[in-house]
mmCIF file with all atom_site columns, C-alpha atoms in Angstrom:
data_model
loop_
_atom_site.group_PDB
_atom_site.id
_atom_site.type_symbol
_atom_site.label_atom_id
_atom_site.label_alt_id
_atom_site.label_comp_id
_atom_site.label_asym_id
_atom_site.label_entity_id
_atom_site.label_seq_id
_atom_site.pdbx_PDB_ins_code
_atom_site.Cartn_x
_atom_site.Cartn_y
_atom_site.Cartn_z
_atom_site.occupancy
_atom_site.B_iso_or_equiv
_atom_site.pdbx_formal_charge
_atom_site.auth_seq_id
_atom_site.auth_comp_id
_atom_site.auth_asym_id
_atom_site.auth_atom_id
_atom_site.pdbx_PDB_model_num
ATOM 1   C CA . MET A 1 1   ? 62.257  -92.112  -33.675 1.00 59.00 ? 1   MET A CA 1
ATOM 2   C CA . LEU A 1 2   ? 65.730  -93.391  -34.502 1.00 60.00 ? 2   LEU A CA 1
ATOM 3   C CA . THR A 1 3   ? 67.144  -89.861  -34.528 1.00 71.00 ? 3   THR A CA 1
ATOM 4   C CA . SER A 1 4   ? 65.563  -89.134  -31.201 1.00 82.00 ? 4   SER A CA 1
ATOM 5   C CA . LEU A 1 5   ? 67.179  -92.321  -29.767 1.00 78.00 ? 5   LEU A CA 1
ATOM 6   C CA . TRP A 1 6   ? 70.578  -91.208  -31.093 1.00 80.00 ? 6   TRP A CA 1
ATOM 7   C CA . PHE A 1 7   ? 69.933  -87.750  -29.731 1.00 82.00 ? 7   PHE A CA 1
ATOM 8   C CA . LYS A 1 8   ? 69.077  -89.205  -26.307 1.00 82.00 ? 8   LYS A CA 1
ATOM 9   C CA . LEU A 1 9   ? 72.167  -91.458  -26.326 1.00 81.00 ? 9   LEU A CA 1
ATOM 10  C CA . GLY A 1 10  ? 74.376  -88.560  -27.412 1.00 83.00 ? 10  GLY A CA 1
ATOM 11  C CA . SER A 1 11  ? 72.923  -86.352  -24.714 1.00 86.00 ? 11  SER A CA 1
ATOM 12  C CA . LEU A 1 12  ? 73.447  -89.106  -22.151 1.00 85.00 ? 12  LEU A CA 1
ATOM 13  C CA . ALA A 1 13  ? 77.092  -89.493  -23.284 1.00 87.00 ? 13  ALA A CA 1
ATOM 14  C CA . VAL A 1 14  ? 77.646  -85.744  -22.968 1.00 87.00 ? 14  VAL A CA 1
ATOM 15  C CA . ILE A 1 15  ? 76.101  -85.732  -19.481 1.00 88.00 ? 15  ILE A CA 1
ATOM 16  C CA . ILE A 1 16  ? 78.284  -88.707  -18.397 1.00 90.00 ? 16  ILE A CA 1
ATOM 17  C CA . ALA A 1 17  ? 81.402  -87.041  -19.857 1.00 88.00 ? 17  ALA A CA 1
ATOM 18  C CA . ALA A 1 18  ? 80.555  -83.774  -18.107 1.00 88.00 ? 18  ALA A CA 1
ATOM 19  C CA . ALA A 1 19  ? 79.922  -85.581  -14.808 1.00 88.00 ? 19  ALA A CA 1
ATOM 20  C CA . ALA A 1 20  ? 83.209  -87.520  -15.117 1.00 88.00 ? 20  ALA A CA 1
ATOM 21  C CA . THR A 1 21  ? 85.115  -84.339  -15.925 1.00 89.00 ? 21  THR A CA 1
ATOM 22  C CA . GLY A 1 22  ? 83.474  -82.527  -13.012 1.00 85.00 ? 22  GLY A CA 1
ATOM 23  C CA . PHE A 1 23  ? 84.256  -85.422  -10.694 1.00 88.00 ? 23  PHE A CA 1
ATOM 24  C CA . PHE A 1 24  ? 87.902  -85.464  -11.873 1.00 88.00 ? 24  PHE A CA 1
ATOM 25  C CA . VAL A 1 25  ? 88.285  -81.687  -11.445 1.00 85.00 ? 25  VAL A CA 1
ATOM 26  C CA . LEU A 1 26  ? 86.668  -81.793  -7.997  1.00 85.00 ? 26  LEU A CA 1
ATOM 27  C CA . ARG A 1 27  ? 88.883  -84.715  -6.953  1.00 86.00 ? 27  ARG A CA 1
ATOM 28  C CA . GLN A 1 28  ? 92.042  -82.881  -8.099  1.00 86.00 ? 28  GLN A CA 1
ATOM 29  C CA . HIS A 1 29  ? 90.919  -79.786  -6.202  1.00 84.00 ? 29  HIS A CA 1
ATOM 30  C CA . PHE A 1 30  ? 90.600  -81.740  -2.938  1.00 82.00 ? 30  PHE A CA 1
ATOM 31  C CA . ILE A 1 31  ? 93.902  -83.538  -3.517  1.00 84.00 ? 31  ILE A CA 1
ATOM 32  C CA . ASN A 1 32  ? 95.725  -80.245  -4.169  1.00 85.00 ? 32  ASN A CA 1
ATOM 33  C CA . GLU A 1 33  ? 94.042  -78.632  -1.179  1.00 86.00 ? 33  GLU A CA 1
ATOM 34  C CA . GLY A 1 34  ? 95.180  -81.488  1.072   1.00 82.00 ? 34  GLY A CA 1
ATOM 35  C CA . TYR A 1 35  ? 98.694  -81.364  -0.377  1.00 85.00 ? 35  TYR A CA 1
ATOM 36  C CA . ASN A 1 36  ? 98.953  -77.614  0.139   1.00 85.00 ? 36  ASN A CA 1
ATOM 37  C CA . GLU A 1 37  ? 97.639  -77.937  3.687   1.00 88.00 ? 37  GLU A CA 1
ATOM 38  C CA . CYS A 1 38  ? 100.154 -80.704  4.458   1.00 87.00 ? 38  CYS A CA 1
ATOM 39  C CA . LYS A 1 39  ? 102.968 -78.677  2.928   1.00 89.00 ? 39  LYS A CA 1
ATOM 40  C CA . ALA A 1 40  ? 102.025 -75.612  5.000   1.00 89.00 ? 40  ALA A CA 1
ATOM 41  C CA . THR A 1 41  ? 101.930 -77.724  8.173   1.00 89.00 ? 41  THR A CA 1
ATOM 42  C CA . GLN A 1 42  ? 105.350 -79.186  7.426   1.00 90.00 ? 42  GLN A CA 1
ATOM 43  C CA . LYS A 1 43  ? 106.779 -75.742  6.734   1.00 90.00 ? 43  LYS A CA 1
ATOM 44  C CA . LYS A 1 44  ? 105.419 -74.501  10.052  1.00 90.00 ? 44  LYS A CA 1
ATOM 45  C CA . GLU A 1 45  ? 106.929 -77.497  11.877  1.00 86.00 ? 45  GLU A CA 1
ATOM 46  C CA . VAL A 1 46  ? 110.316 -76.948  10.211  1.00 87.00 ? 46  VAL A CA 1
ATOM 47  C CA . GLN A 1 47  ? 110.274 -73.282  11.251  1.00 88.00 ? 47  GLN A CA 1
ATOM 48  C CA . THR A 1 48  ? 109.383 -74.261  14.824  1.00 85.00 ? 48  THR A CA 1
ATOM 49  C CA . VAL A 1 49  ? 112.221 -76.795  14.986  1.00 82.00 ? 49  VAL A CA 1
ATOM 50  C CA . ALA A 1 50  ? 114.649 -74.253  13.477  1.00 86.00 ? 50  ALA A CA 1
ATOM 51  C CA . LYS A 1 51  ? 113.707 -71.718  16.174  1.00 86.00 ? 51  LYS A CA 1
ATOM 52  C CA . ILE A 1 52  ? 114.206 -74.339  18.879  1.00 81.00 ? 52  ILE A CA 1
ATOM 53  C CA . GLN A 1 53  ? 117.577 -75.369  17.411  1.00 81.00 ? 53  GLN A CA 1
ATOM 54  C CA . THR A 1 54  ? 118.771 -71.777  17.275  1.00 85.00 ? 54  THR A CA 1
ATOM 55  C CA . LYS A 1 55  ? 117.746 -71.180  20.883  1.00 82.00 ? 55  LYS A CA 1
ATOM 56  C CA . VAL A 1 56  ? 119.415 -74.388  22.108  1.00 78.00 ? 56  VAL A CA 1
ATOM 57  C CA . ILE A 1 57  ? 122.609 -73.741  20.116  1.00 80.00 ? 57  ILE A CA 1
ATOM 58  C CA . HIS A 1 58  ? 122.943 -70.266  21.650  1.00 84.00 ? 58  HIS A CA 1
ATOM 59  C CA . GLN A 1 59  ? 122.445 -71.728  25.133  1.00 80.00 ? 59  GLN A CA 1
ATOM 60  C CA . ILE A 1 60  ? 125.086 -74.408  24.512  1.00 79.00 ? 60  ILE A CA 1
ATOM 61  C CA . GLU A 1 61  ? 127.548 -71.912  23.012  1.00 81.00 ? 61  GLU A CA 1
ATOM 62  C CA . LYS A 1 62  ? 127.297 -69.717  26.123  1.00 84.00 ? 62  LYS A CA 1
ATOM 63  C CA . VAL A 1 63  ? 128.616 -72.638  28.159  1.00 82.00 ? 63  VAL A CA 1
ATOM 64  C CA . TYR A 1 64  ? 130.776 -74.426  25.571  1.00 85.00 ? 64  TYR A CA 1
ATOM 65  C CA . VAL A 1 65  ? 132.903 -71.601  24.136  1.00 86.00 ? 65  VAL A CA 1
ATOM 66  C CA . PRO A 1 66  ? 134.257 -70.348  27.495  1.00 89.00 ? 66  PRO A CA 1
ATOM 67  C CA . GLN A 1 67  ? 135.019 -73.920  28.599  1.00 88.00 ? 67  GLN A CA 1
ATOM 68  C CA . LEU A 1 68  ? 136.833 -74.624  25.328  1.00 87.00 ? 68  LEU A CA 1
ATOM 69  C CA . LYS A 1 69  ? 138.951 -71.475  25.806  1.00 90.00 ? 69  LYS A CA 1
ATOM 70  C CA . ILE A 1 70  ? 139.866 -72.673  29.301  1.00 91.00 ? 70  ILE A CA 1
ATOM 71  C CA . ILE A 1 71  ? 140.894 -76.093  27.950  1.00 91.00 ? 71  ILE A CA 1
ATOM 72  C CA . HIS A 1 72  ? 143.132 -74.505  25.310  1.00 89.00 ? 72  HIS A CA 1
ATOM 73  C CA . GLU A 1 73  ? 144.681 -72.090  27.830  1.00 91.00 ? 73  GLU A CA 1
ATOM 74  C CA . VAL A 1 74  ? 145.390 -74.913  30.277  1.00 91.00 ? 74  VAL A CA 1
ATOM 75  C CA . GLY A 1 75  ? 146.869 -76.993  27.438  1.00 90.00 ? 75  GLY A CA 1
ATOM 76  C CA . LYS A 1 76  ? 149.158 -74.176  26.322  1.00 91.00 ? 76  LYS A CA 1
ATOM 77  C CA . THR A 1 77  ? 150.225 -73.510  29.902  1.00 91.00 ? 77  THR A CA 1
ATOM 78  C CA . THR A 1 78  ? 150.940 -77.194  30.504  1.00 90.00 ? 78  THR A CA 1
ATOM 79  C CA . THR A 1 79  ? 152.989 -77.435  27.304  1.00 89.00 ? 79  THR A CA 1
ATOM 80  C CA . LYS A 1 80  ? 154.990 -74.317  28.301  1.00 91.00 ? 80  LYS A CA 1
ATOM 81  C CA . GLU A 1 81  ? 155.604 -75.830  31.749  1.00 90.00 ? 81  GLU A CA 1
ATOM 82  C CA . VAL A 1 82  ? 157.116 -79.070  30.389  1.00 90.00 ? 82  VAL A CA 1
ATOM 83  C CA . PRO A 1 83  ? 160.687 -77.806  30.998  1.00 90.00 ? 83  PRO A CA 1
ATOM 84  C CA . ILE A 1 84  ? 159.768 -77.287  34.675  1.00 90.00 ? 84  ILE A CA 1
ATOM 85  C CA . TYR A 1 85  ? 158.669 -80.890  35.078  1.00 90.00 ? 85  TYR A CA 1
ATOM 86  C CA . VAL A 1 86  ? 161.149 -82.467  32.647  1.00 90.00 ? 86  VAL A CA 1
ATOM 87  C CA . THR A 1 87  ? 164.495 -80.752  33.048  1.00 91.00 ? 87  THR A CA 1
ATOM 88  C CA . ALA A 1 88  ? 167.465 -80.867  30.669  1.00 90.00 ? 88  ALA A CA 1
ATOM 89  C CA . LYS A 1 89  ? 169.118 -83.227  33.152  1.00 91.00 ? 89  LYS A CA 1
ATOM 90  C CA . ASP A 1 90  ? 166.094 -85.578  32.894  1.00 89.00 ? 90  ASP A CA 1
ATOM 91  C CA . ASN A 1 91  ? 166.289 -85.438  29.096  1.00 89.00 ? 91  ASN A CA 1
ATOM 92  C CA . LYS A 1 92  ? 169.924 -86.599  29.211  1.00 87.00 ? 92  LYS A CA 1
ATOM 93  C CA . ARG A 1 93  ? 169.255 -89.337  31.791  1.00 89.00 ? 93  ARG A CA 1
ATOM 94  C CA . CYS A 1 94  ? 166.139 -90.833  30.229  1.00 88.00 ? 94  CYS A CA 1
ATOM 95  C CA . THR A 1 95  ? 166.501 -92.373  26.796  1.00 85.00 ? 95  THR A CA 1
ATOM 96  C CA . ILE A 1 96  ? 163.455 -93.150  24.713  1.00 88.00 ? 96  ILE A CA 1
ATOM 97  C CA . ASN A 1 97  ? 164.039 -96.292  22.692  1.00 87.00 ? 97  ASN A CA 1
ATOM 98  C CA . ASN A 1 98  ? 162.824 -96.799  19.134  1.00 86.00 ? 98  ASN A CA 1
ATOM 99  C CA . GLY A 1 99  ? 160.329 -99.405  20.348  1.00 86.00 ? 99  GLY A CA 1
ATOM 100 C CA . PHE A 1 100 ? 158.485 -96.804  22.426  1.00 87.00 ? 100 PHE A CA 1
ATOM 101 C CA . VAL A 1 101 ? 158.539 -94.319  19.532  1.00 85.00 ? 101 VAL A CA 1
ATOM 102 C CA . ARG A 1 102 ? 157.159 -97.027  17.225  1.00 84.00 ? 102 ARG A CA 1
ATOM 103 C CA . LEU A 1 103 ? 154.458 -97.895  19.774  1.00 85.00 ? 103 LEU A CA 1
ATOM 104 C CA . TRP A 1 104 ? 153.496 -94.229  20.226  1.00 84.00 ? 104 TRP A CA 1
ATOM 105 C CA . ASN A 1 105 ? 153.322 -93.648  16.483  1.00 82.00 ? 105 ASN A CA 1
ATOM 106 C CA . SER A 1 106 ? 151.433 -96.898  15.938  1.00 82.00 ? 106 SER A CA 1
ATOM 107 C CA . ALA A 1 107 ? 148.837 -95.923  18.560  1.00 81.00 ? 107 ALA A CA 1
ATOM 108 C CA . ASN A 1 108 ? 148.237 -92.675  16.656  1.00 76.00 ? 108 ASN A CA 1
ATOM 109 C CA . ARG A 1 109 ? 147.798 -94.290  13.248  1.00 75.00 ? 109 ARG A CA 1
ATOM 110 C CA . SER A 1 110 ? 145.138 -96.536  11.805  1.00 68.00 ? 110 SER A CA 1
ATOM 111 C CA . VAL A 1 111 ? 147.735 -98.916  10.326  1.00 64.00 ? 111 VAL A CA 1
ATOM 112 C CA . PRO A 1 112 ? 150.189 -100.324 12.896  1.00 64.00 ? 112 PRO A CA 1
ATOM 113 C CA . ILE A 1 113 ? 153.893 -100.134 12.203  1.00 64.00 ? 113 ILE A CA 1
ATOM 114 C CA . THR A 1 114 ? 155.686 -103.472 12.001  1.00 65.00 ? 114 THR A CA 1
ATOM 115 C CA . GLU A 1 115 ? 158.298 -104.503 14.540  1.00 64.00 ? 115 GLU A CA 1
ATOM 116 C CA . SER A 1 116 ? 161.867 -103.470 13.953  1.00 63.00 ? 116 SER A CA 1
ATOM 117 C CA . SER A 1 117 ? 165.114 -105.052 15.027  1.00 62.00 ? 117 SER A CA 1
ATOM 118 C CA . THR A 1 118 ? 166.298 -101.674 16.312  1.00 73.00 ? 118 THR A CA 1
ATOM 119 C CA . ASP A 1 119 ? 163.536 -101.316 18.923  1.00 74.00 ? 119 ASP A CA 1
ATOM 120 C CA . GLU A 1 120 ? 165.996 -101.364 21.823  1.00 79.00 ? 120 GLU A CA 1
ATOM 121 C CA . THR A 1 121 ? 168.305 -98.692  20.466  1.00 82.00 ? 121 THR A CA 1
ATOM 122 C CA . PRO A 1 122 ? 167.897 -95.112  21.717  1.00 82.00 ? 122 PRO A CA 1
ATOM 123 C CA . SER A 1 123 ? 165.979 -92.736  19.502  1.00 84.00 ? 123 SER A CA 1
ATOM 124 C CA . ALA A 1 124 ? 166.430 -89.023  18.910  1.00 85.00 ? 124 ALA A CA 1
ATOM 125 C CA . VAL A 1 125 ? 163.220 -88.397  20.871  1.00 87.00 ? 125 VAL A CA 1
ATOM 126 C CA . VAL A 1 126 ? 163.775 -86.991  24.357  1.00 89.00 ? 126 VAL A CA 1
ATOM 127 C CA . LEU A 1 127 ? 161.522 -87.167  27.394  1.00 91.00 ? 127 LEU A CA 1
ATOM 128 C CA . SER A 1 128 ? 160.440 -83.532  27.072  1.00 91.00 ? 128 SER A CA 1
ATOM 129 C CA . ASP A 1 129 ? 159.197 -84.251  23.507  1.00 90.00 ? 129 ASP A CA 1
ATOM 130 C CA . VAL A 1 130 ? 157.032 -87.067  24.855  1.00 90.00 ? 130 VAL A CA 1
ATOM 131 C CA . ALA A 1 131 ? 155.703 -84.828  27.636  1.00 91.00 ? 131 ALA A CA 1
ATOM 132 C CA . SER A 1 132 ? 154.915 -81.993  25.195  1.00 91.00 ? 132 SER A CA 1
ATOM 133 C CA . GLU A 1 133 ? 153.150 -84.323  22.779  1.00 89.00 ? 133 GLU A CA 1
ATOM 134 C CA . HIS A 1 134 ? 151.166 -85.897  25.604  1.00 90.00 ? 134 HIS A CA 1
ATOM 135 C CA . SER A 1 135 ? 150.110 -82.428  26.768  1.00 91.00 ? 135 SER A CA 1
ATOM 136 C CA . ARG A 1 136 ? 148.895 -81.502  23.261  1.00 90.00 ? 136 ARG A CA 1
ATOM 137 C CA . GLU A 1 137 ? 147.046 -84.803  22.894  1.00 90.00 ? 137 GLU A CA 1
ATOM 138 C CA . ALA A 1 138 ? 145.415 -84.408  26.311  1.00 92.00 ? 138 ALA A CA 1
ATOM 139 C CA . GLU A 1 139 ? 144.268 -80.909  25.295  1.00 92.00 ? 139 GLU A CA 1
ATOM 140 C CA . LEU A 1 140 ? 142.798 -82.283  22.070  1.00 91.00 ? 140 LEU A CA 1
ATOM 141 C CA . CYS A 1 141 ? 141.127 -85.149  23.929  1.00 92.00 ? 141 CYS A CA 1
ATOM 142 C CA . ASN A 1 142 ? 139.566 -82.785  26.486  1.00 92.00 ? 142 ASN A CA 1
ATOM 143 C CA . ALA A 1 143 ? 138.365 -80.405  23.758  1.00 91.00 ? 143 ALA A CA 1
ATOM 144 C CA . THR A 1 144 ? 136.825 -83.315  21.823  1.00 91.00 ? 144 THR A CA 1
ATOM 145 C CA . THR A 1 145 ? 135.143 -84.617  24.979  1.00 92.00 ? 145 THR A CA 1
ATOM 146 C CA . LEU A 1 146 ? 133.692 -81.166  25.617  1.00 90.00 ? 146 LEU A CA 1
ATOM 147 C CA . GLN A 1 147 ? 132.436 -80.946  22.024  1.00 87.00 ? 147 GLN A CA 1
ATOM 148 C CA . LEU A 1 148 ? 130.782 -84.357  22.200  1.00 90.00 ? 148 LEU A CA 1
ATOM 149 C CA . ASN A 1 149 ? 129.158 -83.578  25.537  1.00 89.00 ? 149 ASN A CA 1
ATOM 150 C CA . ALA A 1 150 ? 127.878 -80.261  24.151  1.00 86.00 ? 150 ALA A CA 1
ATOM 151 C CA . LEU A 1 151 ? 126.507 -82.063  21.090  1.00 86.00 ? 151 LEU A CA 1
ATOM 152 C CA . ILE A 1 152 ? 124.776 -84.681  23.247  1.00 89.00 ? 152 ILE A CA 1
ATOM 153 C CA . THR A 1 153 ? 123.280 -81.938  25.426  1.00 85.00 ? 153 THR A CA 1
ATOM 154 C CA . GLU A 1 154 ? 122.124 -80.037  22.338  1.00 82.00 ? 154 GLU A CA 1
ATOM 155 C CA . ILE A 1 155 ? 120.469 -83.102  20.828  1.00 85.00 ? 155 ILE A CA 1
ATOM 156 C CA . GLU A 1 156 ? 118.755 -83.959  24.127  1.00 86.00 ? 156 GLU A CA 1
ATOM 157 C CA . LYS A 1 157 ? 117.472 -80.390  24.573  1.00 81.00 ? 157 LYS A CA 1
ATOM 158 C CA . GLU A 1 158 ? 116.234 -80.192  20.973  1.00 78.00 ? 158 GLU A CA 1
ATOM 159 C CA . HIS A 1 159 ? 114.508 -83.553  21.324  1.00 82.00 ? 159 HIS A CA 1
ATOM 160 C CA . ALA A 1 160 ? 112.872 -82.498  24.581  1.00 83.00 ? 160 ALA A CA 1
ATOM 161 C CA . ALA A 1 161 ? 111.789 -79.132  23.136  1.00 76.00 ? 161 ALA A CA 1
ATOM 162 C CA . VAL A 1 162 ? 110.351 -80.714  19.976  1.00 74.00 ? 162 VAL A CA 1
ATOM 163 C CA . SER A 1 163 ? 108.596 -83.432  22.017  1.00 78.00 ? 163 SER A CA 1
ATOM 164 C CA . HIS A 1 164 ? 107.189 -80.739  24.303  1.00 76.00 ? 164 HIS A CA 1
ATOM 165 C CA . GLN A 1 165 ? 105.868 -78.800  21.273  1.00 69.00 ? 165 GLN A CA 1
ATOM 166 C CA . ASN A 1 166 ? 103.952 -81.853  20.053  1.00 62.00 ? 166 ASN A CA 1
#
């Protein structure tokens, strides 16, 4: 009778262990299945967004690249035309003092330049140099503005396309 009780308890322990193992294996199967399904869904979403981005980028480039070329051509033309607008006679008549040069340089740096006692004295910079530099900076500013506007447009289009997909 005692052996049959131990046999029954042993059998019960084996059945419980088998049930626990089966439950664990089944649970892992469902967890892995859910993970794989989620991963596949994410991969599909990433591919969809990548296709949308590629399409939007090509649309933006069709508009952006020709406009950027125009900006650079206009900038080069303007820089070449400086001698027309600022003649050699104007260069001799108009002196650029060191204070203006310091101000110009300070505006183009992150750390301002300190005041100098020679601010009122004429510098070696002539009016045509200022005009040429301003032309180059205007070209850069316009190109940067175009780039930022293209980026904003791209982000808005991608956002709208992704929102439309969902």
